Structures are given as C-alpha cells and as structure tokens.
C-alpha cells in the first residue's frame, strides 16, 4: 500500500542535543547502563557483564508523550561492532495506560518484557551485529508488539565501527499508519499498517533507545517533528 501523497508540514516539537548529563536527567532507564558524555554526544554501553545475556541489556526512554504522526531523527555512530540497537516508538501501555503506569509489570531491559508483555509499540532494530547470522547478513527490522510481529525488513547500510565515517542520520517517519525508516536519506524499508493483520493501529506514545551488550555507541541531536496536513 502507498502512503497518501497529500501535502503535509513538519513542525519541530522536541529537540535534545544529547550532549551533557542534564539533557537526559528526566529520561527513564530500565536496566543498567554506563552512560557518558564526551565530545558533545551521549555514549552508551552495558554496565552489567555480557555473559548475563538479556539481563545486561537496557532501554532509555524519553519521558514525553508524542503524537500519532511524527518524524524522529537522531545521529548515530558505532564505536564497537558486537551488539544491536533499537528505537521504540508509539510505545504505550495496553488498554490505554501510560507506558509508566505503576500497574504495568516492571521492566528491566530484558527483551520479552517489551515485545510480549503488557505494552504496545513499534520497534525498529538497526546495526544488528549480535548473532553470527546477523553479522553475516546485515538487515534492519521493524516489529509490531505486543506479539513480536516482523512487519518489514531492509538491508542495513550502516558500516562496521572500523569503517564508520562519523555520525549517520537516522530517520523514522510515521504518518497515517505508514512507516518509513531511512539512514542518511536512503529509505531502507516502508510499511503500511492495515490495523487488522497484526492488531489495531498504534497511535501516539513514547520513544526509547534500546542497546544490546556489549555494544558501545554514540548518539546526538535527537529531534521529533509532528507531521500535520498543510493548511
């Protein structure tokens, strides 16, 4: 299915340079992470031993609720190669609850809590270098949860850490249930949710960065735009 080509405008509603600790003072960390700020960017890696498996992974949530139609952009730079990154968006509790509603099950960074627990979200995984097959054949995946449904996939253009040329701009765009994922302006995949096959369409919600041990990666210049029909 193709996206409606009506004219729209993008309005910046959130900007965070991610350059100093104060920039994430109200963010919510689930799990344990070593987060540092150097050279004007946020650098994240696991605080627990990689041998702990899922227990070593974590999610860093922006606490703001964002509207249904949005464009999310940030800059990413891998420092090491072994690991994986995810961006959650349209994340909310089931049955209309806020993502941080105290009645929801506690989350500690272990993946099943996010894809098959009591929250709904889209999550796009990129720089997938965790398992041997992921390192041999690089893809970016879009999943819809609750349910761990793989709904779109495309080739990952991001190079290894050794070959990375600075930061890469990553863009997630969601408008009228049509989602695109791009790296440096190159569209990796597109998906239109019919609201039936994998459950009801998702609306607004929160966004969050997830990272798998033992990856070290840098982030900066997070921006969120609301997409509105042109008047």
JSON list of C-alpha atoms in Angstrom, two decimals:
[
{"chain": "A", "resi": 1, "resn": "UNK", "atom": "CA", "xyz": [0.00, 0.00, 0.00]},
{"chain": "A", "resi": 2, "resn": "UNK", "atom": "CA", "xyz": [1.21, 3.51, -0.77]},
{"chain": "A", "resi": 3, "resn": "UNK", "atom": "CA", "xyz": [1.24, 6.48, 1.53]},
{"chain": "A", "resi": 4, "resn": "UNK", "atom": "CA", "xyz": [-1.33, 9.19, 0.95]},
{"chain": "A", "resi": 5, "resn": "UNK", "atom": "CA", "xyz": [0.54, 11.88, -1.00]},
{"chain": "A", "resi": 6, "resn": "UNK", "atom": "CA", "xyz": [-1.36, 14.83, 0.45]},
{"chain": "A", "resi": 7, "resn": "UNK", "atom": "CA", "xyz": [0.75, 17.85, 1.26]},
{"chain": "A", "resi": 8, "resn": "UNK", "atom": "CA", "xyz": [1.97, 17.94, 4.84]},
{"chain": "A", "resi": 9, "resn": "UNK", "atom": "CA", "xyz": [4.19, 20.11, 7.01]},
{"chain": "A", "resi": 10, "resn": "UNK", "atom": "CA", "xyz": [6.60, 19.03, 9.73]},
{"chain": "A", "resi": 11, "resn": "UNK", "atom": "CA", "xyz": [6.69, 21.04, 12.94]},
{"chain": "A", "resi": 12, "resn": "UNK", "atom": "CA", "xyz": [9.59, 20.62, 15.35]},
{"chain": "A", "resi": 13, "resn": "UNK", "atom": "CA", "xyz": [8.12, 19.77, 18.76]},
{"chain": "A", "resi": 14, "resn": "UNK", "atom": "CA", "xyz": [11.14, 18.37, 20.60]},
{"chain": "A", "resi": 15, "resn": "UNK", "atom": "CA", "xyz": [14.88, 18.85, 20.35]},
{"chain": "A", "resi": 16, "resn": "UNK", "atom": "CA", "xyz": [17.56, 17.33, 22.55]},
{"chain": "A", "resi": 17, "resn": "UNK", "atom": "CA", "xyz": [21.28, 17.61, 21.68]},
{"chain": "A", "resi": 18, "resn": "UNK", "atom": "CA", "xyz": [22.17, 14.69, 23.97]},
{"chain": "A", "resi": 19, "resn": "UNK", "atom": "CA", "xyz": [25.45, 16.41, 24.75]},
{"chain": "A", "resi": 20, "resn": "UNK", "atom": "CA", "xyz": [25.52, 16.59, 28.57]},
{"chain": "A", "resi": 21, "resn": "UNK", "atom": "CA", "xyz": [24.05, 14.70, 31.57]},
{"chain": "A", "resi": 22, "resn": "UNK", "atom": "CA", "xyz": [21.41, 17.38, 32.14]},
{"chain": "A", "resi": 23, "resn": "UNK", "atom": "CA", "xyz": [19.91, 16.59, 28.74]},
{"chain": "A", "resi": 24, "resn": "UNK", "atom": "CA", "xyz": [18.66, 13.20, 29.98]},
{"chain": "A", "resi": 25, "resn": "UNK", "atom": "CA", "xyz": [18.03, 14.00, 33.64]},
{"chain": "A", "resi": 26, "resn": "UNK", "atom": "CA", "xyz": [14.33, 13.24, 33.24]},
{"chain": "A", "resi": 27, "resn": "UNK", "atom": "CA", "xyz": [14.81, 10.18, 30.99]},
{"chain": "A", "resi": 28, "resn": "UNK", "atom": "CA", "xyz": [13.86, 6.76, 32.38]},
{"chain": "A", "resi": 29, "resn": "UNK", "atom": "CA", "xyz": [16.46, 3.99, 32.30]},
{"chain": "A", "resi": 30, "resn": "UNK", "atom": "CA", "xyz": [15.23, 0.40, 32.52]},
{"chain": "A", "resi": 31, "resn": "UNK", "atom": "CA", "xyz": [18.11, -1.96, 33.21]},
{"chain": "A", "resi": 32, "resn": "UNK", "atom": "CA", "xyz": [21.66, -0.82, 33.91]},
{"chain": "A", "resi": 33, "resn": "UNK", "atom": "CA", "xyz": [23.86, 1.16, 31.55]},
{"chain": "A", "resi": 34, "resn": "UNK", "atom": "CA", "xyz": [27.11, 3.09, 31.56]},
{"chain": "A", "resi": 35, "resn": "UNK", "atom": "CA", "xyz": [26.13, 6.43, 30.01]},
{"chain": "A", "resi": 36, "resn": "UNK", "atom": "CA", "xyz": [28.77, 9.07, 29.47]},
{"chain": "A", "resi": 37, "resn": "UNK", "atom": "CA", "xyz": [29.03, 12.37, 27.63]},
{"chain": "A", "resi": 38, "resn": "UNK", "atom": "CA", "xyz": [32.11, 13.22, 25.59]},
{"chain": "A", "resi": 39, "resn": "UNK", "atom": "CA", "xyz": [32.74, 15.45, 22.57]},
{"chain": "A", "resi": 40, "resn": "UNK", "atom": "CA", "xyz": [29.16, 16.74, 22.54]},
{"chain": "A", "resi": 41, "resn": "UNK", "atom": "CA", "xyz": [27.38, 13.38, 22.38]},
{"chain": "A", "resi": 42, "resn": "UNK", "atom": "CA", "xyz": [25.94, 10.62, 24.54]},
{"chain": "A", "resi": 43, "resn": "UNK", "atom": "CA", "xyz": [27.90, 7.35, 24.65]},
{"chain": "A", "resi": 44, "resn": "UNK", "atom": "CA", "xyz": [26.18, 4.21, 25.96]},
{"chain": "A", "resi": 45, "resn": "UNK", "atom": "CA", "xyz": [27.37, 0.73, 26.82]},
{"chain": "A", "resi": 46, "resn": "UNK", "atom": "CA", "xyz": [26.24, -2.01, 29.17]},
{"chain": "A", "resi": 47, "resn": "UNK", "atom": "CA", "xyz": [27.04, -1.75, 32.88]},
{"chain": "A", "resi": 48, "resn": "UNK", "atom": "CA", "xyz": [26.50, -5.47, 33.51]},
{"chain": "A", "resi": 49, "resn": "UNK", "atom": "CA", "xyz": [28.57, -8.32, 32.10]},
{"chain": "A", "resi": 50, "resn": "UNK", "atom": "CA", "xyz": [27.69, -9.50, 28.62]},
{"chain": "A", "resi": 51, "resn": "UNK", "atom": "CA", "xyz": [27.62, -13.07, 29.96]},
{"chain": "A", "resi": 52, "resn": "UNK", "atom": "CA", "xyz": [24.36, -12.24, 31.75]},
{"chain": "A", "resi": 53, "resn": "UNK", "atom": "CA", "xyz": [22.57, -12.26, 28.39]},
{"chain": "A", "resi": 54, "resn": "UNK", "atom": "CA", "xyz": [19.30, -10.33, 28.30]},
{"chain": "A", "resi": 55, "resn": "UNK", "atom": "CA", "xyz": [19.87, -9.06, 31.85]},
{"chain": "A", "resi": 56, "resn": "UNK", "atom": "CA", "xyz": [22.78, -6.97, 30.53]},
{"chain": "A", "resi": 57, "resn": "UNK", "atom": "CA", "xyz": [20.58, -5.04, 28.08]},
{"chain": "A", "resi": 58, "resn": "UNK", "atom": "CA", "xyz": [18.67, -1.83, 28.73]},
{"chain": "A", "resi": 59, "resn": "UNK", "atom": "CA", "xyz": [16.22, 0.78, 27.41]},
{"chain": "A", "resi": 60, "resn": "UNK", "atom": "CA", "xyz": [16.49, 4.55, 27.83]},
{"chain": "A", "resi": 61, "resn": "UNK", "atom": "CA", "xyz": [13.09, 6.24, 27.47]},
{"chain": "A", "resi": 62, "resn": "UNK", "atom": "CA", "xyz": [12.34, 9.84, 26.67]},
{"chain": "A", "resi": 63, "resn": "UNK", "atom": "CA", "xyz": [9.51, 10.63, 29.14]},
{"chain": "A", "resi": 64, "resn": "UNK", "atom": "CA", "xyz": [7.44, 12.76, 26.77]},
{"chain": "A", "resi": 65, "resn": "UNK", "atom": "CA", "xyz": [4.30, 11.57, 25.01]},
{"chain": "A", "resi": 66, "resn": "UNK", "atom": "CA", "xyz": [4.41, 12.23, 21.29]},
{"chain": "A", "resi": 67, "resn": "UNK", "atom": "CA", "xyz": [1.51, 12.45, 18.81]},
{"chain": "A", "resi": 68, "resn": "UNK", "atom": "CA", "xyz": [0.48, 9.78, 16.33]},
{"chain": "A", "resi": 69, "resn": "UNK", "atom": "CA", "xyz": [2.01, 11.36, 13.22]},
{"chain": "A", "resi": 70, "resn": "UNK", "atom": "CA", "xyz": [5.70, 12.05, 13.81]},
{"chain": "A", "resi": 71, "resn": "UNK", "atom": "CA", "xyz": [9.18, 12.07, 12.35]},
{"chain": "A", "resi": 72, "resn": "UNK", "atom": "CA", "xyz": [12.02, 11.07, 14.69]},
{"chain": "A", "resi": 73, "resn": "UNK", "atom": "CA", "xyz": [15.61, 11.88, 13.78]},
{"chain": "A", "resi": 74, "resn": "UNK", "atom": "CA", "xyz": [18.88, 11.28, 15.60]},
{"chain": "A", "resi": 75, "resn": "UNK", "atom": "CA", "xyz": [22.55, 10.82, 14.75]},
{"chain": "A", "resi": 76, "resn": "UNK", "atom": "CA", "xyz": [24.27, 7.51, 15.48]},
{"chain": "A", "resi": 77, "resn": "UNK", "atom": "CA", "xyz": [27.89, 6.35, 15.47]},
{"chain": "A", "resi": 78, "resn": "UNK", "atom": "CA", "xyz": [29.02, 2.81, 16.34]},
{"chain": "A", "resi": 79, "resn": "UNK", "atom": "CA", "xyz": [32.14, 2.57, 18.48]},
{"chain": "A", "resi": 80, "resn": "UNK", "atom": "CA", "xyz": [32.29, -1.23, 18.64]},
{"chain": "A", "resi": 81, "resn": "UNK", "atom": "CA", "xyz": [30.63, -3.87, 16.47]},
{"chain": "A", "resi": 82, "resn": "UNK", "atom": "CA", "xyz": [29.13, -6.64, 18.60]},
{"chain": "A", "resi": 83, "resn": "UNK", "atom": "CA", "xyz": [25.57, -5.78, 19.63]},
{"chain": "A", "resi": 84, "resn": "UNK", "atom": "CA", "xyz": [22.34, -4.26, 18.36]},
{"chain": "A", "resi": 85, "resn": "UNK", "atom": "CA", "xyz": [20.32, -1.02, 18.56]},
{"chain": "A", "resi": 86, "resn": "UNK", "atom": "CA", "xyz": [16.57, -0.48, 18.67]},
{"chain": "A", "resi": 87, "resn": "UNK", "atom": "CA", "xyz": [14.32, 2.56, 18.56]},
{"chain": "A", "resi": 88, "resn": "UNK", "atom": "CA", "xyz": [10.90, 2.12, 20.19]},
{"chain": "A", "resi": 89, "resn": "UNK", "atom": "CA", "xyz": [8.11, 4.46, 19.12]},
{"chain": "A", "resi": 90, "resn": "UNK", "atom": "CA", "xyz": [4.34, 4.72, 19.62]},
{"chain": "A", "resi": 91, "resn": "UNK", "atom": "CA", "xyz": [5.03, 2.93, 22.90]},
{"chain": "A", "resi": 92, "resn": "UNK", "atom": "CA", "xyz": [2.20, 2.83, 25.41]},
{"chain": "A", "resi": 93, "resn": "UNK", "atom": "CA", "xyz": [0.65, 0.55, 27.98]},
{"chain": "A", "resi": 94, "resn": "UNK", "atom": "CA", "xyz": [-2.16, -1.77, 26.98]},
{"chain": "A", "resi": 95, "resn": "UNK", "atom": "CA", "xyz": [-5.78, -0.72, 27.48]},
{"chain": "A", "resi": 96, "resn": "UNK", "atom": "CA", "xyz": [-4.97, 2.98, 27.20]},
{"chain": "A", "resi": 97, "resn": "UNK", "atom": "CA", "xyz": [-2.50, 3.04, 30.09]},
{"chain": "A", "resi": 98, "resn": "UNK", "atom": "CA", "xyz": [0.58, 5.24, 30.13]},
{"chain": "A", "resi": 99, "resn": "UNK", "atom": "CA", "xyz": [3.86, 3.45, 29.48]},
{"chain": "A", "resi": 100, "resn": "UNK", "atom": "CA", "xyz": [4.93, 4.20, 33.05]},
{"chain": "A", "resi": 101, "resn": "UNK", "atom": "CA", "xyz": [1.64, 3.32, 34.74]},
{"chain": "A", "resi": 102, "resn": "UNK", "atom": "CA", "xyz": [2.58, 1.62, 38.05]},
{"chain": "A", "resi": 103, "resn": "UNK", "atom": "CA", "xyz": [0.08, -1.16, 37.38]},
{"chain": "A", "resi": 104, "resn": "UNK", "atom": "CA", "xyz": [2.17, -2.41, 34.44]},
{"chain": "A", "resi": 105, "resn": "UNK", "atom": "CA", "xyz": [4.75, -5.15, 35.03]},
{"chain": "A", "resi": 106, "resn": "UNK", "atom": "CA", "xyz": [8.20, -3.90, 35.97]},
{"chain": "A", "resi": 107, "resn": "UNK", "atom": "CA", "xyz": [10.63, -3.75, 33.03]},
{"chain": "A", "resi": 108, "resn": "UNK", "atom": "CA", "xyz": [14.36, -4.29, 33.47]},
{"chain": "A", "resi": 109, "resn": "UNK", "atom": "CA", "xyz": [15.71, -4.30, 29.90]},
{"chain": "A", "resi": 110, "resn": "UNK", "atom": "CA", "xyz": [15.03, -7.94, 29.00]},
{"chain": "A", "resi": 111, "resn": "UNK", "atom": "CA", "xyz": [13.54, -8.07, 25.52]},
{"chain": "A", "resi": 112, "resn": "UNK", "atom": "CA", "xyz": [10.47, -10.32, 26.12]},
{"chain": "A", "resi": 113, "resn": "UNK", "atom": "CA", "xyz": [9.15, -7.72, 28.57]},
{"chain": "A", "resi": 114, "resn": "UNK", "atom": "CA", "xyz": [8.87, -5.30, 25.65]},
{"chain": "A", "resi": 115, "resn": "UNK", "atom": "CA", "xyz": [7.67, -7.44, 22.76]},
{"chain": "A", "resi": 116, "resn": "UNK", "atom": "CA", "xyz": [5.36, -9.84, 24.59]},
{"chain": "A", "resi": 117, "resn": "UNK", "atom": "CA", "xyz": [4.48, -8.04, 27.80]},
{"chain": "A", "resi": 118, "resn": "UNK", "atom": "CA", "xyz": [1.77, -5.53, 28.66]},
{"chain": "A", "resi": 119, "resn": "UNK", "atom": "CA", "xyz": [2.84, -2.71, 26.33]},
{"chain": "A", "resi": 120, "resn": "UNK", "atom": "CA", "xyz": [2.23, -1.93, 22.67]},
{"chain": "A", "resi": 121, "resn": "UNK", "atom": "CA", "xyz": [4.91, -0.41, 20.43]},
{"chain": "A", "resi": 122, "resn": "UNK", "atom": "CA", "xyz": [6.70, -0.40, 17.14]},
{"chain": "A", "resi": 123, "resn": "UNK", "atom": "CA", "xyz": [10.41, -1.11, 17.35]},
{"chain": "A", "resi": 124, "resn": "UNK", "atom": "CA", "xyz": [12.97, -0.86, 14.61]},
{"chain": "A", "resi": 125, "resn": "UNK", "atom": "CA", "xyz": [16.26, -2.70, 15.08]},
{"chain": "A", "resi": 126, "resn": "UNK", "atom": "CA", "xyz": [19.35, -1.49, 13.24]},
{"chain": "A", "resi": 127, "resn": "UNK", "atom": "CA", "xyz": [23.10, -2.05, 13.38]},
{"chain": "A", "resi": 128, "resn": "UNK", "atom": "CA", "xyz": [22.30, -5.68, 14.12]},
{"chain": "A", "resi": 129, "resn": "UNK", "atom": "CA", "xyz": [25.64, -7.34, 14.86]},
{"chain": "A", "resi": 130, "resn": "UNK", "atom": "CA", "xyz": [24.70, -9.68, 17.72]},
{"chain": "A", "resi": 131, "resn": "UNK", "atom": "CA", "xyz": [24.25, -13.23, 16.41]},
{"chain": "A", "resi": 132, "resn": "UNK", "atom": "CA", "xyz": [26.51, -14.83, 13.77]},
{"chain": "A", "resi": 133, "resn": "UNK", "atom": "CA", "xyz": [23.78, -14.73, 11.10]},
{"chain": "A", "resi": 134, "resn": "UNK", "atom": "CA", "xyz": [23.16, -11.03, 11.81]},
{"chain": "A", "resi": 135, "resn": "UNK", "atom": "CA", "xyz": [26.85, -10.24, 11.39]},
{"chain": "A", "resi": 136, "resn": "UNK", "atom": "CA", "xyz": [26.99, -12.20, 8.14]},
{"chain": "A", "resi": 137, "resn": "UNK", "atom": "CA", "xyz": [23.86, -10.62, 6.60]},
{"chain": "A", "resi": 138, "resn": "UNK", "atom": "CA", "xyz": [23.00, -7.14, 7.87]},
{"chain": "A", "resi": 139, "resn": "UNK", "atom": "CA", "xyz": [19.33, -6.11, 7.97]},
{"chain": "A", "resi": 140, "resn": "UNK", "atom": "CA", "xyz": [17.10, -3.58, 9.71]},
{"chain": "A", "resi": 141, "resn": "UNK", "atom": "CA", "xyz": [13.85, -4.98, 11.09]},
{"chain": "A", "resi": 142, "resn": "UNK", "atom": "CA", "xyz": [10.54, -3.40, 12.03]},
{"chain": "A", "resi": 143, "resn": "UNK", "atom": "CA", "xyz": [8.41, -5.26, 14.56]},
{"chain": "A", "resi": 144, "resn": "UNK", "atom": "CA", "xyz": [4.99, -4.54, 15.99]},
{"chain": "A", "resi": 145, "resn": "UNK", "atom": "CA", "xyz": [4.13, -5.53, 19.51]},
{"chain": "A", "resi": 146, "resn": "UNK", "atom": "CA", "xyz": [2.55, -6.81, 21.57]},
{"chain": "A", "resi": 147, "resn": "UNK", "atom": "CA", "xyz": [3.24, -10.02, 19.67]},
{"chain": "A", "resi": 148, "resn": "UNK", "atom": "CA", "xyz": [6.77, -9.71, 18.21]},
{"chain": "A", "resi": 149, "resn": "UNK", "atom": "CA", "xyz": [5.43, -9.45, 14.64]},
{"chain": "A", "resi": 150, "resn": "UNK", "atom": "CA", "xyz": [8.11, -8.86, 11.98]},
{"chain": "A", "resi": 151, "resn": "UNK", "atom": "CA", "xyz": [6.31, -6.50, 9.58]},
{"chain": "A", "resi": 152, "resn": "UNK", "atom": "CA", "xyz": [9.12, -5.02, 7.46]},
{"chain": "A", "resi": 153, "resn": "UNK", "atom": "CA", "xyz": [12.78, -5.60, 6.70]},
{"chain": "A", "resi": 154, "resn": "UNK", "atom": "CA", "xyz": [15.50, -3.98, 4.62]},
{"chain": "A", "resi": 155, "resn": "UNK", "atom": "CA", "xyz": [19.24, -4.07, 4.03]},
{"chain": "A", "resi": 156, "resn": "UNK", "atom": "CA", "xyz": [21.29, -2.24, 6.66]},
{"chain": "A", "resi": 157, "resn": "UNK", "atom": "CA", "xyz": [23.58, 0.37, 5.03]},
{"chain": "A", "resi": 158, "resn": "UNK", "atom": "CA", "xyz": [25.49, 1.16, 8.24]},
{"chain": "A", "resi": 159, "resn": "UNK", "atom": "CA", "xyz": [29.17, 0.18, 8.08]},
{"chain": "A", "resi": 160, "resn": "UNK", "atom": "CA", "xyz": [31.18, -1.55, 10.76]},
{"chain": "A", "resi": 161, "resn": "UNK", "atom": "CA", "xyz": [32.62, 0.59, 13.54]},
{"chain": "A", "resi": 162, "resn": "UNK", "atom": "CA", "xyz": [36.06, 0.40, 11.95]},
{"chain": "A", "resi": 163, "resn": "UNK", "atom": "CA", "xyz": [34.76, 1.81, 8.67]},
{"chain": "A", "resi": 164, "resn": "UNK", "atom": "CA", "xyz": [32.23, 4.29, 10.08]},
{"chain": "A", "resi": 165, "resn": "UNK", "atom": "CA", "xyz": [32.70, 7.83, 8.83]},
{"chain": "A", "resi": 166, "resn": "UNK", "atom": "CA", "xyz": [31.48, 9.80, 11.82]},
{"chain": "A", "resi": 167, "resn": "UNK", "atom": "CA", "xyz": [27.77, 10.03, 12.59]},
{"chain": "A", "resi": 168, "resn": "UNK", "atom": "CA", "xyz": [24.86, 8.81, 10.46]},
{"chain": "A", "resi": 169, "resn": "UNK", "atom": "CA", "xyz": [21.44, 10.48, 10.47]},
{"chain": "A", "resi": 170, "resn": "UNK", "atom": "CA", "xyz": [18.66, 8.01, 11.16]},
{"chain": "A", "resi": 171, "resn": "UNK", "atom": "CA", "xyz": [15.01, 8.84, 10.48]},
{"chain": "A", "resi": 172, "resn": "UNK", "atom": "CA", "xyz": [11.79, 7.10, 11.50]},
{"chain": "A", "resi": 173, "resn": "UNK", "atom": "CA", "xyz": [8.67, 8.59, 9.94]},
{"chain": "A", "resi": 174, "resn": "UNK", "atom": "CA", "xyz": [5.11, 7.54, 10.87]},
{"chain": "A", "resi": 175, "resn": "UNK", "atom": "CA", "xyz": [2.18, 9.21, 9.13]},
{"chain": "A", "resi": 176, "resn": "UNK", "atom": "CA", "xyz": [-1.33, 7.81, 8.80]},
{"chain": "A", "resi": 177, "resn": "UNK", "atom": "CA", "xyz": [-0.04, 4.33, 9.73]},
{"chain": "A", "resi": 178, "resn": "UNK", "atom": "CA", "xyz": [2.61, 4.45, 7.01]},
{"chain": "A", "resi": 179, "resn": "UNK", "atom": "CA", "xyz": [6.14, 4.00, 8.39]},
{"chain": "A", "resi": 180, "resn": "UNK", "atom": "CA", "xyz": [9.49, 4.56, 6.71]},
{"chain": "A", "resi": 181, "resn": "UNK", "atom": "CA", "xyz": [12.99, 4.04, 8.04]},
{"chain": "A", "resi": 182, "resn": "UNK", "atom": "CA", "xyz": [15.96, 5.84, 6.48]},
{"chain": "A", "resi": 183, "resn": "UNK", "atom": "CA", "xyz": [19.70, 6.23, 7.01]},
{"chain": "A", "resi": 184, "resn": "UNK", "atom": "CA", "xyz": [21.33, 9.40, 5.62]},
{"chain": "A", "resi": 185, "resn": "UNK", "atom": "CA", "xyz": [18.26, 9.94, 3.46]},
{"chain": "A", "resi": 186, "resn": "UNK", "atom": "CA", "xyz": [18.32, 6.42, 1.97]},
{"chain": "A", "resi": 187, "resn": "UNK", "atom": "CA", "xyz": [14.99, 4.63, 2.55]},
{"chain": "A", "resi": 188, "resn": "UNK", "atom": "CA", "xyz": [15.68, 1.17, 3.99]},
{"chain": "A", "resi": 189, "resn": "UNK", "atom": "CA", "xyz": [12.06, -0.03, 4.22]},
{"chain": "A", "resi": 190, "resn": "UNK", "atom": "CA", "xyz": [8.46, 1.15, 4.18]},
{"chain": "A", "resi": 191, "resn": "UNK", "atom": "CA", "xyz": [5.39, -0.38, 5.81]},
{"chain": "A", "resi": 192, "resn": "UNK", "atom": "CA", "xyz": [1.69, 0.43, 5.93]},
{"chain": "A", "resi": 193, "resn": "UNK", "atom": "CA", "xyz": [-0.26, -0.99, 8.87]},
{"chain": "A", "resi": 194, "resn": "UNK", "atom": "CA", "xyz": [-3.75, -2.17, 7.93]},
{"chain": "A", "resi": 195, "resn": "UNK", "atom": "CA", "xyz": [-4.85, -2.26, 11.56]},
{"chain": "A", "resi": 196, "resn": "UNK", "atom": "CA", "xyz": [-6.10, -5.84, 11.18]},
{"chain": "A", "resi": 197, "resn": "UNK", "atom": "CA", "xyz": [-3.35, -8.33, 10.37]},
{"chain": "A", "resi": 198, "resn": "UNK", "atom": "CA", "xyz": [-1.25, -7.59, 13.46]},
{"chain": "A", "resi": 199, "resn": "UNK", "atom": "CA", "xyz": [-3.79, -5.88, 15.67]},
{"chain": "A", "resi": 200, "resn": "UNK", "atom": "CA", "xyz": [-5.20, -2.38, 15.90]},
{"chain": "A", "resi": 201, "resn": "UNK", "atom": "CA", "xyz": [-3.21, 0.57, 14.60]},
{"chain": "A", "resi": 202, "resn": "UNK", "atom": "CA", "xyz": [-0.99, 2.25, 17.16]},
{"chain": "A", "resi": 203, "resn": "UNK", "atom": "CA", "xyz": [-1.31, 5.93, 17.93]},
{"chain": "A", "resi": 204, "resn": "UNK", "atom": "CA", "xyz": [0.94, 8.24, 19.85]},
{"chain": "A", "resi": 205, "resn": "UNK", "atom": "CA", "xyz": [3.23, 7.33, 22.71]},
{"chain": "A", "resi": 206, "resn": "UNK", "atom": "CA", "xyz": [6.80, 7.41, 23.91]},
{"chain": "A", "resi": 207, "resn": "UNK", "atom": "CA", "xyz": [10.12, 6.78, 22.21]},
{"chain": "A", "resi": 208, "resn": "UNK", "atom": "CA", "xyz": [13.13, 4.98, 23.62]},
{"chain": "A", "resi": 209, "resn": "UNK", "atom": "CA", "xyz": [16.64, 3.81, 22.78]},
{"chain": "A", "resi": 210, "resn": "UNK", "atom": "CA", "xyz": [17.50, 0.16, 23.40]},
{"chain": "A", "resi": 211, "resn": "UNK", "atom": "CA", "xyz": [21.00, -1.22, 23.17]},
{"chain": "A", "resi": 212, "resn": "UNK", "atom": "CA", "xyz": [22.32, -4.77, 23.49]},
{"chain": "A", "resi": 213, "resn": "UNK", "atom": "CA", "xyz": [25.53, -5.71, 25.27]},
{"chain": "A", "resi": 214, "resn": "UNK", "atom": "CA", "xyz": [28.41, -5.46, 24.62]},
{"chain": "A", "resi": 215, "resn": "UNK", "atom": "CA", "xyz": [27.92, -2.70, 22.04]},
{"chain": "A", "resi": 216, "resn": "UNK", "atom": "CA", "xyz": [29.27, 0.79, 22.63]},
{"chain": "A", "resi": 217, "resn": "UNK", "atom": "CA", "xyz": [27.65, 3.51, 20.52]},
{"chain": "A", "resi": 218, "resn": "UNK", "atom": "CA", "xyz": [27.24, 7.28, 20.39]},
{"chain": "A", "resi": 219, "resn": "UNK", "atom": "CA", "xyz": [24.08, 9.35, 19.90]},
{"chain": "A", "resi": 220, "resn": "UNK", "atom": "CA", "xyz": [23.38, 13.03, 19.40]},
{"chain": "A", "resi": 221, "resn": "UNK", "atom": "CA", "xyz": [20.86, 15.58, 18.06]},
{"chain": "A", "resi": 222, "resn": "UNK", "atom": "CA", "xyz": [17.54, 13.89, 18.78]},
{"chain": "A", "resi": 223, "resn": "UNK", "atom": "CA", "xyz": [14.65, 15.73, 17.13]},
{"chain": "A", "resi": 224, "resn": "UNK", "atom": "CA", "xyz": [10.94, 14.95, 16.87]},
{"chain": "A", "resi": 225, "resn": "UNK", "atom": "CA", "xyz": [8.57, 16.61, 14.40]},
{"chain": "A", "resi": 226, "resn": "UNK", "atom": "CA", "xyz": [4.81, 16.44, 14.31]},
{"chain": "A", "resi": 227, "resn": "UNK", "atom": "CA", "xyz": [3.51, 15.81, 10.79]},
{"chain": "A", "resi": 228, "resn": "UNK", "atom": "CA", "xyz": [0.39, 17.82, 10.02]},
{"chain": "A", "resi": 229, "resn": "UNK", "atom": "CA", "xyz": [-1.71, 18.34, 6.88]},
{"chain": "A", "resi": 230, "resn": "UNK", "atom": "CA", "xyz": [-0.84, 21.60, 5.16]},
{"chain": "A", "resi": 231, "resn": "UNK", "atom": "CA", "xyz": [-3.47, 24.27, 5.61]}
]
